Coordinates of C-alpha atoms in Angstrom, one line a residue:
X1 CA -4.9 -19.6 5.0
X2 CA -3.3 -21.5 8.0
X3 CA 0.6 -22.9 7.9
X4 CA 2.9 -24.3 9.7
X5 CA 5.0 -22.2 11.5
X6 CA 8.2 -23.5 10.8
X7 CA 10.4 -20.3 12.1
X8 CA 12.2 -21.9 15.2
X9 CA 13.4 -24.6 13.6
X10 CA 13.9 -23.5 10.3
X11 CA 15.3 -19.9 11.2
X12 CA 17.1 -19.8 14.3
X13 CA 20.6 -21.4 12.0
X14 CA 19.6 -18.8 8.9
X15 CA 22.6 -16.6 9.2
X16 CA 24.9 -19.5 9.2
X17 CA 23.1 -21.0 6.3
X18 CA 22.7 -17.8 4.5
X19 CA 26.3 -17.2 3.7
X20 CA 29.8 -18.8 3.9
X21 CA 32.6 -17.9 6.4
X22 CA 33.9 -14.6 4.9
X23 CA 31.8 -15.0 2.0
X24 CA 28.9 -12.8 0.3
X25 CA 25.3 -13.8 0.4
X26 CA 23.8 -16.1 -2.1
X27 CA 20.0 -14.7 -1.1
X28 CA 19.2 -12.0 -2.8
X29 CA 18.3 -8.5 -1.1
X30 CA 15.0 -6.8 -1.1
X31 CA 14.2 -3.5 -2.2
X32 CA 10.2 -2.5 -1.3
X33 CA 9.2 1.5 -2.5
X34 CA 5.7 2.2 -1.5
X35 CA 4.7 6.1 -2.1
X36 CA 1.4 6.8 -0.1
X37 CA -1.4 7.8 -2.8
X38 CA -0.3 6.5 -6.5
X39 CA -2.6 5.5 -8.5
X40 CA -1.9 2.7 -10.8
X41 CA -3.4 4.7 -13.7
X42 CA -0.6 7.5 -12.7
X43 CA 2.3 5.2 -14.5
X44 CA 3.7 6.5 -18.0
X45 CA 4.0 3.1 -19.4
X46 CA -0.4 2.7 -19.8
X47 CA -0.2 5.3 -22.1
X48 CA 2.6 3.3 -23.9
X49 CA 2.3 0.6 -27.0
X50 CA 2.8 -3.2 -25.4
X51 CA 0.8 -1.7 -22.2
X52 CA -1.7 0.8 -23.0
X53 CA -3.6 -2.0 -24.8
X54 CA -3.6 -4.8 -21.5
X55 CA -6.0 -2.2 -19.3
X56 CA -8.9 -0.4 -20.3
X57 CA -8.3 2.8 -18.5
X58 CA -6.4 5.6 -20.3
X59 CA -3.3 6.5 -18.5
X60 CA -2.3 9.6 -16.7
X61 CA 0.0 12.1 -19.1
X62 CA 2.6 11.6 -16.3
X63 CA 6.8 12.1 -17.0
X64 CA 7.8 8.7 -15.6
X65 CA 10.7 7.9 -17.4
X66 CA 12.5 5.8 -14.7
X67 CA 9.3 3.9 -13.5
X68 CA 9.0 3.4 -17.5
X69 CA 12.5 1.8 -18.0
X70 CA 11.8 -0.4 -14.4
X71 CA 8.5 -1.5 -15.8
X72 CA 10.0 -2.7 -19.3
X73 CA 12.3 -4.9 -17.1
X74 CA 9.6 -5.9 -14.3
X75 CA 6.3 -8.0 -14.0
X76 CA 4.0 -5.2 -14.0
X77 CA 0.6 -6.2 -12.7
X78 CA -2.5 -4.5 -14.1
X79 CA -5.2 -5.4 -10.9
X80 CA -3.3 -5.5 -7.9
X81 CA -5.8 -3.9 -5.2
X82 CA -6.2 -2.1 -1.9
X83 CA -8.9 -4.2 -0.9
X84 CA -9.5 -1.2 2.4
X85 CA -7.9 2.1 0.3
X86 CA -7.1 3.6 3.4
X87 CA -3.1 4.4 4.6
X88 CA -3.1 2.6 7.9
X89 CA -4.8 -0.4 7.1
X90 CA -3.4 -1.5 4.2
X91 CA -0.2 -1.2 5.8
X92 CA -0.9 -3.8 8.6
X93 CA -2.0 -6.0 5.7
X94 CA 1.5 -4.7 4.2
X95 CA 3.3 -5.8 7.2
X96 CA 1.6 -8.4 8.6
X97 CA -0.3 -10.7 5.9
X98 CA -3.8 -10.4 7.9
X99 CA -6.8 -8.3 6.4
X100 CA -8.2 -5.4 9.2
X101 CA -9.9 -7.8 11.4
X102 CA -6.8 -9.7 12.2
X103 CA -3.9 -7.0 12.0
X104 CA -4.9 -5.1 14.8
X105 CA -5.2 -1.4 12.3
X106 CA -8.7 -1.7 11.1
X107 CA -8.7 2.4 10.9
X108 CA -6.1 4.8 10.1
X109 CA -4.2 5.6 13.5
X110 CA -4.2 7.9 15.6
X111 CA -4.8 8.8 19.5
X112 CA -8.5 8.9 19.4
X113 CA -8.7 5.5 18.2
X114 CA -5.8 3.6 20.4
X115 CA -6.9 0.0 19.4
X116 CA -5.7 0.3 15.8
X117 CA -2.1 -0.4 15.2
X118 CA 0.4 -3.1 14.9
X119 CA 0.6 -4.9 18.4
X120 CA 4.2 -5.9 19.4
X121 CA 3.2 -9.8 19.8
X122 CA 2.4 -10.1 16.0
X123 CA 4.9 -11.7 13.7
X124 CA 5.4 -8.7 10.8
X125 CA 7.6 -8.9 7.2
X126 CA 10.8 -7.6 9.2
X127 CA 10.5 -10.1 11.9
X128 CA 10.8 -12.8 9.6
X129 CA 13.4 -11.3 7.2
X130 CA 15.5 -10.2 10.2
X131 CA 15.2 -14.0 11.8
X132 CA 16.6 -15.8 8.5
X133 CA 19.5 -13.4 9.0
X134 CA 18.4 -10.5 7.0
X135 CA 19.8 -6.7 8.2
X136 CA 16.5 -4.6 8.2
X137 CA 15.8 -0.8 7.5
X138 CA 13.0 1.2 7.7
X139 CA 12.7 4.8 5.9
X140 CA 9.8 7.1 5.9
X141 CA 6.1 6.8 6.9
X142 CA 4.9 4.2 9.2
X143 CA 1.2 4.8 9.8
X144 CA 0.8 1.5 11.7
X145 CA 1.7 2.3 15.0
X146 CA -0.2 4.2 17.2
X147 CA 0.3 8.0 19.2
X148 CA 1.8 7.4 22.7
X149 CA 3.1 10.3 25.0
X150 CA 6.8 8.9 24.2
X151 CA 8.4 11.8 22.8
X152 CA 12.1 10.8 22.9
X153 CA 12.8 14.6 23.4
X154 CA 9.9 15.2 25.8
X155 CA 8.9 12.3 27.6
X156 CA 5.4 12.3 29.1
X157 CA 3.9 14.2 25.6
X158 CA 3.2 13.5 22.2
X159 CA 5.3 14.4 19.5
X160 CA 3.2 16.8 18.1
X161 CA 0.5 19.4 20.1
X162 CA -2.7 18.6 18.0
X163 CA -6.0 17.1 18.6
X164 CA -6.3 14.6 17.2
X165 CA -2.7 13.4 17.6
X166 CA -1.7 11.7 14.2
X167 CA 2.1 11.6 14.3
X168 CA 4.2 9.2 16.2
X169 CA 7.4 7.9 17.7
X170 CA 7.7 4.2 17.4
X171 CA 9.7 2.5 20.0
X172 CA 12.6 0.2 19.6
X173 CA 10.4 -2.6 21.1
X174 CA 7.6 -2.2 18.2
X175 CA 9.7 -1.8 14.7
X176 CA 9.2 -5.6 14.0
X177 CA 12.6 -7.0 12.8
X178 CA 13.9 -3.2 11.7
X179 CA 17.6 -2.8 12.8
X180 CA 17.8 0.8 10.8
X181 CA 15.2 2.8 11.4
X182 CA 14.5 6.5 9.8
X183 CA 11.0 6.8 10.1
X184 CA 8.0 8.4 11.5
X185 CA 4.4 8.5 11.9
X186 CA 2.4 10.2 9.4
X187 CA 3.5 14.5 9.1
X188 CA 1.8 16.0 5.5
X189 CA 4.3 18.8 5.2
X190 CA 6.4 17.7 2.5
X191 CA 9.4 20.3 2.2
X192 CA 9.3 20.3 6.2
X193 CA 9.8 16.6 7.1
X194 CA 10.9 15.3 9.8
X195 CA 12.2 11.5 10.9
X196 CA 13.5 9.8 14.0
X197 CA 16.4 7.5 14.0
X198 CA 17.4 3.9 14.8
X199 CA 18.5 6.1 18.5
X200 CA 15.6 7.9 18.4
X201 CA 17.0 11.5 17.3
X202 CA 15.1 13.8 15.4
X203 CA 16.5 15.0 11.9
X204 CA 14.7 17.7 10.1
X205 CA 16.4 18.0 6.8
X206 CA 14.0 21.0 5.4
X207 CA 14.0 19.0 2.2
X208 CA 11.3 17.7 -0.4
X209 CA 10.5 13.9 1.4
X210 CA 11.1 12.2 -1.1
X211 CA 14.3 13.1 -2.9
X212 CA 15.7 13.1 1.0
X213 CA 14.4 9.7 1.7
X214 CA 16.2 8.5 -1.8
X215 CA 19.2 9.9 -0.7
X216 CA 19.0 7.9 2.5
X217 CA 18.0 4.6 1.1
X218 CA 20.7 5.1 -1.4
X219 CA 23.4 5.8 1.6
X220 CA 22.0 2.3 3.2
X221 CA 22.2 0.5 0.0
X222 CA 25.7 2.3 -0.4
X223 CA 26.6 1.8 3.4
X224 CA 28.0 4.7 3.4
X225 CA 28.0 5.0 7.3
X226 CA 28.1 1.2 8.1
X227 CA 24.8 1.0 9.8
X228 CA 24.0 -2.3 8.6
X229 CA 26.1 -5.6 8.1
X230 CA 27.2 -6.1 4.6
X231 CA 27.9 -9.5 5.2
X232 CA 24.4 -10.0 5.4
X233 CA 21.5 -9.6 2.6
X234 CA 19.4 -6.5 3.3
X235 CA 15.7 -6.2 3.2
X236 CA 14.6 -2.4 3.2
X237 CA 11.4 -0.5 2.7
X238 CA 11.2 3.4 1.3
X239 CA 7.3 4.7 2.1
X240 CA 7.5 7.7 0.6
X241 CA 4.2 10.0 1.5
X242 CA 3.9 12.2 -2.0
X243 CA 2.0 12.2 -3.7
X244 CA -0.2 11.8 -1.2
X245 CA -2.1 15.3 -0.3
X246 CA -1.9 18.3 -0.1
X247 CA -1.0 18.6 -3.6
X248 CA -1.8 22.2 -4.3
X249 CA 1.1 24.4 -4.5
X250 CA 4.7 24.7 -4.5
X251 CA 5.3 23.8 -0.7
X252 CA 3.9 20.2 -1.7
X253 CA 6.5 19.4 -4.7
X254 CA 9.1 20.2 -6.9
X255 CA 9.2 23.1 -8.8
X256 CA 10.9 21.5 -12.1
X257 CA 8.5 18.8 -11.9
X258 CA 5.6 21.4 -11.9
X259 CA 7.1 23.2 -14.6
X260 CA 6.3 19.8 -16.7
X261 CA 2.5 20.6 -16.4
X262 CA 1.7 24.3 -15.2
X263 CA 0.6 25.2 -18.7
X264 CA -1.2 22.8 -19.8
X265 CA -4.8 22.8 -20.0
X266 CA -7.7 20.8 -17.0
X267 CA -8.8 19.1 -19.7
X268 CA -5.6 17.5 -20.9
X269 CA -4.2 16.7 -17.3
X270 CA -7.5 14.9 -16.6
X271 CA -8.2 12.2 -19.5
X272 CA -10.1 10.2 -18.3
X273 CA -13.7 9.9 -19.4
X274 CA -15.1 10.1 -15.5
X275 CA -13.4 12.6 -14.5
X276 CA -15.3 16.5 -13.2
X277 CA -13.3 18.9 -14.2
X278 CA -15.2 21.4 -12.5
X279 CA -14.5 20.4 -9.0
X280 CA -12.0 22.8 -7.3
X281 CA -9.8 19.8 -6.9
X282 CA -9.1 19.6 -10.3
X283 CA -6.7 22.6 -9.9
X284 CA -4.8 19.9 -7.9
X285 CA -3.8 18.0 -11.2
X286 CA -0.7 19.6 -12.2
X287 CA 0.7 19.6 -8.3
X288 CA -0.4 15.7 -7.9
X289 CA 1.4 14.9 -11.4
X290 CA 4.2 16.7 -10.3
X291 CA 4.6 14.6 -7.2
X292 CA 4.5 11.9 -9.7
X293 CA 7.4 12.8 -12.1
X294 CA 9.4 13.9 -8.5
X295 CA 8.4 10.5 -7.0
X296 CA 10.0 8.6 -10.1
X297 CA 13.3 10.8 -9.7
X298 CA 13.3 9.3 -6.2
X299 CA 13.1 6.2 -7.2
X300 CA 15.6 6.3 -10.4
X301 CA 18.5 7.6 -7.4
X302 CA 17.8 4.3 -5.3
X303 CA 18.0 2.7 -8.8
X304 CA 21.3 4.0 -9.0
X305 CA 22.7 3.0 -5.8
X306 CA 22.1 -0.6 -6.3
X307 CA 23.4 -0.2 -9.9
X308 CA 26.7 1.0 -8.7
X309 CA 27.4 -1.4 -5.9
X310 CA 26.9 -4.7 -8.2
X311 CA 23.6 -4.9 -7.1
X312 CA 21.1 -5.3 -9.6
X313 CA 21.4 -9.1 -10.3
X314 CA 20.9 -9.9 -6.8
X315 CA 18.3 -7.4 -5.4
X316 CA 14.2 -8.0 -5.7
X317 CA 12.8 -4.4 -6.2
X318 CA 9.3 -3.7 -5.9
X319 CA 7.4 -0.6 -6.9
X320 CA 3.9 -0.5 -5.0
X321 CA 1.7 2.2 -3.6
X322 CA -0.8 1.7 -0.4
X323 CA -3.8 3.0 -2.3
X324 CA -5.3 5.2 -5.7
X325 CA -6.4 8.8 -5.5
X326 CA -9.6 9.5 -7.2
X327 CA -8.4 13.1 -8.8
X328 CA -12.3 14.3 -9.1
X329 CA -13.3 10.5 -10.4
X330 CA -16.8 10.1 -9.8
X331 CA -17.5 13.6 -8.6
X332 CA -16.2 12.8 -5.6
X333 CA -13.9 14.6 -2.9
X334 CA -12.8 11.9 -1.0
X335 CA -9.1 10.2 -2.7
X336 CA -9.7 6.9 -1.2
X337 CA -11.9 4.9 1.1
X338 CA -14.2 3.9 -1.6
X339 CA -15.2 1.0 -3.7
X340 CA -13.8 3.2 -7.3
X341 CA -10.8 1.8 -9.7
X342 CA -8.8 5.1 -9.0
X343 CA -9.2 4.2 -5.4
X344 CA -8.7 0.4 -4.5
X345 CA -6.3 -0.3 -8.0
X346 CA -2.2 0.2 -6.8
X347 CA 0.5 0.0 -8.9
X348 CA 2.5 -3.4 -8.3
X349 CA 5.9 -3.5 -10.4
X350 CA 8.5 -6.5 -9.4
X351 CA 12.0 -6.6 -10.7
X352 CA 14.5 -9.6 -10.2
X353 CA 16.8 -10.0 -13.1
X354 CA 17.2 -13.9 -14.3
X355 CA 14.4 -14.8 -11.7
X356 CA 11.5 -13.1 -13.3
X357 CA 10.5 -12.3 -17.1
X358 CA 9.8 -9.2 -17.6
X359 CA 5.7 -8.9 -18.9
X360 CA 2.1 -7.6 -17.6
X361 CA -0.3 -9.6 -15.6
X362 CA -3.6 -9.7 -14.9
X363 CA -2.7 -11.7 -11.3
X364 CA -5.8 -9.6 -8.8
X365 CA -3.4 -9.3 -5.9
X366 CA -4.5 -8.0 -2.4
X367 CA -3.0 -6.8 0.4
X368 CA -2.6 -9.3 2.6
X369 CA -1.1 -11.3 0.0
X370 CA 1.9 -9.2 -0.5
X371 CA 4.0 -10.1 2.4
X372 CA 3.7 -14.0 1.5
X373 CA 4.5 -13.2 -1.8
X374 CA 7.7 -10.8 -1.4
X375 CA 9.0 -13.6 1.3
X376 CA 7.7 -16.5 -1.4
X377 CA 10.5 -14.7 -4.0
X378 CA 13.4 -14.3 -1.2
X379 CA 12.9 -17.9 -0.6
X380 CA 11.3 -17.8 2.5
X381 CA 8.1 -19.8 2.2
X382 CA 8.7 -21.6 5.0
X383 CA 9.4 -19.0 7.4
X384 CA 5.9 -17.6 6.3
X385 CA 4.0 -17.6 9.7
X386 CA 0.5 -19.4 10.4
X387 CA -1.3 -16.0 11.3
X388 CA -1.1 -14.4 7.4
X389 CA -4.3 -15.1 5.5
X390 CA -2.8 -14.0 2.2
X391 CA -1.5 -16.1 -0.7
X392 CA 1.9 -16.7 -1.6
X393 CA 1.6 -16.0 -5.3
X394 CA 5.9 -16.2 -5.9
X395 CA 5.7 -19.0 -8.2
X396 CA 3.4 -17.3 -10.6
X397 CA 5.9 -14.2 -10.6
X398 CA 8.9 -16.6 -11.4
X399 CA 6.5 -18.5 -14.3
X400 CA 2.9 -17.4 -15.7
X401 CA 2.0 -20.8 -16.1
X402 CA 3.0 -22.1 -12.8
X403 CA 0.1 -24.6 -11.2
X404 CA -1.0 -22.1 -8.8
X405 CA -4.6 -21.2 -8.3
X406 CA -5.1 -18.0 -9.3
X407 CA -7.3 -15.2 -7.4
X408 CA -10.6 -14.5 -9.1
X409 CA -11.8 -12.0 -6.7
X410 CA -10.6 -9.3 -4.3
X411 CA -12.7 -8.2 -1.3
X412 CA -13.2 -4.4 -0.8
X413 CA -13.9 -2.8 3.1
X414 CA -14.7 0.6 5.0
X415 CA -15.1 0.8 8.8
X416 CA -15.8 3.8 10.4
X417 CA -15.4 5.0 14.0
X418 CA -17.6 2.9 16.7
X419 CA -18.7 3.6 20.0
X420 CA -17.0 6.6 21.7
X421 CA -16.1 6.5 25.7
X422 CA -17.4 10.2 27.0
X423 CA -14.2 12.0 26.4
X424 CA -14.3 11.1 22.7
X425 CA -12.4 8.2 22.5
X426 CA -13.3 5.4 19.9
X427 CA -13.8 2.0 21.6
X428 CA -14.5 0.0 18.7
X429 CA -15.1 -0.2 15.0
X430 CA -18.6 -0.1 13.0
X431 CA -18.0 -2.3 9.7
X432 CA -19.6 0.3 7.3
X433 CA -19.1 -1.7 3.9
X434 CA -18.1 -4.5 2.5
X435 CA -17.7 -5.4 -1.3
X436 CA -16.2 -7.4 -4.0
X437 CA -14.2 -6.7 -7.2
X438 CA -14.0 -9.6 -9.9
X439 CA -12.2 -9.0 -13.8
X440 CA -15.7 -8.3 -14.8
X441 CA -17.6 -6.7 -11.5
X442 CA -17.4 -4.6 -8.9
X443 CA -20.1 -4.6 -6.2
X444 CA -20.2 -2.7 -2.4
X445 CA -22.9 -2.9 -0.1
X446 CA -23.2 -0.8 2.7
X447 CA -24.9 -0.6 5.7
X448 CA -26.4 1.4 8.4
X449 CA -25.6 1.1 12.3
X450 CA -28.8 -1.4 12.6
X451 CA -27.1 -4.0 10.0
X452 CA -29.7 -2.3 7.5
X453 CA -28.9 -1.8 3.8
X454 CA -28.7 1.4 2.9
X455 CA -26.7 1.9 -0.4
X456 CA -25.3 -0.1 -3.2
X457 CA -22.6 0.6 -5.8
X458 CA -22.5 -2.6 -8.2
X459 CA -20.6 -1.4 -11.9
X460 CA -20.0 -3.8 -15.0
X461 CA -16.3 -3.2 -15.2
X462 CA -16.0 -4.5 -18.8
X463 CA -18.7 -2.2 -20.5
X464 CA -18.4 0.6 -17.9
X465 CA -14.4 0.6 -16.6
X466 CA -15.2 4.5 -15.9
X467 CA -17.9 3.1 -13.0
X468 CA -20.3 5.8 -14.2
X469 CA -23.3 3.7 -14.6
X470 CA -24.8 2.2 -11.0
X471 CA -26.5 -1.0 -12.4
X472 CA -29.9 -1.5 -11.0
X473 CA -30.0 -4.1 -9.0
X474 CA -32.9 -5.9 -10.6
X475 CA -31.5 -6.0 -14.0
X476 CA -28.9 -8.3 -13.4
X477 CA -30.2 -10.0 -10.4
X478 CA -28.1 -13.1 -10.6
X479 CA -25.1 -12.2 -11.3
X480 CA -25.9 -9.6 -8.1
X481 CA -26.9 -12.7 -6.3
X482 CA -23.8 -15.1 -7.4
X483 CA -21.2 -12.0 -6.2
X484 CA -23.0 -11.9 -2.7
X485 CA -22.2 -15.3 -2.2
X486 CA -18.9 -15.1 -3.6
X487 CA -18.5 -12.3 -1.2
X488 CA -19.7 -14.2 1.9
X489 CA -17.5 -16.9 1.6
X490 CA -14.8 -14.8 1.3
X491 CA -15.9 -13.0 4.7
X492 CA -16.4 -16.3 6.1
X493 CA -12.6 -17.1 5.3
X494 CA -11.2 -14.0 6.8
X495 CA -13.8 -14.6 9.9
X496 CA -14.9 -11.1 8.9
X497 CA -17.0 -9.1 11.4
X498 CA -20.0 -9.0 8.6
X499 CA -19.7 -13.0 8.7
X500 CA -19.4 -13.1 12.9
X501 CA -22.4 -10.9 12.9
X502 CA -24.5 -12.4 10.5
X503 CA -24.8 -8.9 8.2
X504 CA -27.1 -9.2 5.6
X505 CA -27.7 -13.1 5.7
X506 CA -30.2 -13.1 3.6
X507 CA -27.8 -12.4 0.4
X508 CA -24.4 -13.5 2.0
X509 CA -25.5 -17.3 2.5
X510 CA -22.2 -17.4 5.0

């Protein structure tokens, strides 16, 4: 979806415009929480009356009493998705408004694979909050950037001494519009964390990520040590990485929070009606709920802050998630990466007191379309650059019955590793799958490294929202046919790889 880029003109007097001589802000600040691996189904409130009866999924029996009380003042959408469930890309479509293809991460980063991440040139969400005058921060994990030998305390080497190299330092010159930085690659010990700041120091705090990354957002909301301009509005993003794996003892959360579901039984930690409770995984439940509950004590501290400096009124907070977790759904192993509800279905919650009434929506948000959206809210439609290919969807947060055309599809996509230079290093990507997810459908095709078909997953969401029945093909053979073409249009629009290449023609009619 092309636009006119309008950020010279219309940006380069923002902080002038923004507020008066010695005066406070009149544009309202941004809050955006993102824990990596929350599955929309993990939220209190669907086991609730006034929500329980909008999805058709039973909910988690998670504690979430702050994430209960947010949603009972928030939009709370019911189908936002994760259209590639995967951590790295869906935070270039996060940050930059583009799906894979365009953002430059079309596979989770790391050095093996150094054409996938964020490149410098591209216009991100901080760059254009920071250019109409925003101050910026960044706390927690990245994931979008790739692994150089940049260590600020070892120059010449990585950060960390594995193979493959998955953490990493981002430079001043690649954080996008982010004045405050607290932040680092991607690290999966969760009581051993670890963070570089705006001056590239290390901190190792030797504290549960998330309860220290609260305490730090709160301190920036508070300013506590003046590292932003409080003259100015803020814009700042918390990724949090719990509950994202490993979830399977008491080095991965909190102990109070697992004392909230230690005793009780597989069978009443895993409700729902696809879930295997004989997978070994399933001992995971109780340490993946407890990340949960400790996630939503996170989030009630930053709450907090903003409550006790006047805040509130004036603040946009957003409760999202990068992808699902499939907690033994389909049999399967893998928490992401694939086609299922638990996967691809995030939590999106949006709070702006006056601005939005409170209620749940159906609205099938994707990734790409969050960055329009969040700078659609903050007023900054027009500083929405020409590269993003999502929808700003702003209007129909601020009014359910706004004129806006709303999305009756989401794509879904997998790539996988491509050609590989002798030494190991991925050159490209192979587009592995491609699929579509209506209210009613969900349907992924994928193929082998000839452009063959090899599998298809196509589930009637309405009858089957478990996805335990593969529908034959042949027995609903147009409605397979009508979602291949609604499918390939959508490729065509996003100039897809599957649409450049020609994949599967014969059903796509690109």
């Amino acid at each position: 979806m092309k636009r006119t880029n309008l950020l010279i003109n219309t940006l380069s007097l923002a902080p002038q415009m923004l507020f008066a001589a010695g005066g406070p802000t009149t544009q309202p600040n941004v809050v955006y929480v993102f824990p990596d691996q929350f599955r929309n189904c993990a939220l209190g409130i669907w086991s609730a009356p006034g929500y329980a009866e909008q999805v058709k999924f039973k909910g988690d029996p998670t504690v979430t009493p702050h994430l209960d009380q947010f949603a009972r003042e928030s939009i709370v959408l019911t189908s936002a998705q994760s259209n590639f469930p995967l951590s790295s890309p869906h935070r270039g479509s996060l940050l930059t408004g583009m799906y894979p293809n365009k953002s430059g991460v079309s596979l989770n980063c790391n050095n093996l694979r150094p054409f996938s991440y964020i490149r410098p040139e591209t216009t991100c969400i901080g760059d254009v909050f920071r250019q109409a005058g925003y101050d910026c921060g960044y706390i927690g994990k990245l994931h979008a950037d790739r692994p150089e030998k940049n260590d600020p305390a070892n120059p010449g080497h990585y950060v960390e001494n594995t193979n493959p190299v998955w953490d990493a330092y981002t430079p001043a010159e690649r954080r996008h519009g982010f004045n405050y930085w607290y932040s680092y690659g991607t690290f999966d010990e969760h009581k051993n964390p670890h963070y570089w700041d705006t001056a590239g120091q290390k901190h190792e705090p030797h504290e549960w990520s998330p309860l220290y990354e609260a305490q730090v957002a709160a301190d920036y909301i508070r300013n506590v040590h003046q590292v932003r301009d409080a003259k100015r509005p803020f814009f700042l993003m918390v990724a949090m990485n719990p509950p994202h794996s490993p979830y399977r003892s008491l080095n991965d959360c909190m102990e109070e929070d697992y004392n909230i579901y230690k005793d009780r039984s597989i069978d009443s930690l895993l409700v729902r009606d696809n879930a295997n409770r004989t997978m070994d995984k399933a001992r995971s439940a109780a340490f993946y709920f407890a990340s949960v509950t400790g996630v939503d004590r996170a989030f009630g501290q930053i709450l907090d802050a903003l409550k006790e400096m006047g805040l509130e009124d004036n603040t946009i907070v957003v409760f999202a998630s990068d992808h699902g977790e499939t907690m033994c759904s389909q049999g399967v192993d893998d928490p992401k990466n694939s086609p299922y509800t638990e996967a691809m279905n995030i939590p999106f919650m949006v709070r702006y007191p006056g601005k939005i009434t409170p209620r749940v929506d159906s609205l099938m948000l994707s990734s790409p379309d969050i960055m329009p959206t969040v700078l659609g809210m903050a007023g900054l439609k027009k500083g929405i650059p020409a590269s993003v290919q999502g929808h700003d969807y702003s209007a129909l947060f601020e009014n359910a019955k706004a004129r806006v055309r709303r999305p009756d599809a989401a794509l879904y996509i997998q790539n996988m590793d491509g050609n590989k230079s002798a030494d190991g290093i991925v050159q490209d990507y192979f587009p592995s799958s491609r699929g579509i997810k209506t209210s009613h459908y969900t349907l992924a095709l994928y193929i082998n490294r000839k452009g063959k078909l090899v599998k298809t997953l196509f589930f009637d969401d309405w009858t089957d929202p478990y996805q335990q029945h593969n529908i034959p093909v042949e027995s609903r053979k147009a409605e397979y046919r009508r979602l291949c073409r609604k499918m390939g249009k959508m490729l065509r629009e996003i100039e897809d790889p599957w649409f450049k290449n020609k994949t599967l023609k014969e059903l796509m009619a690109y």
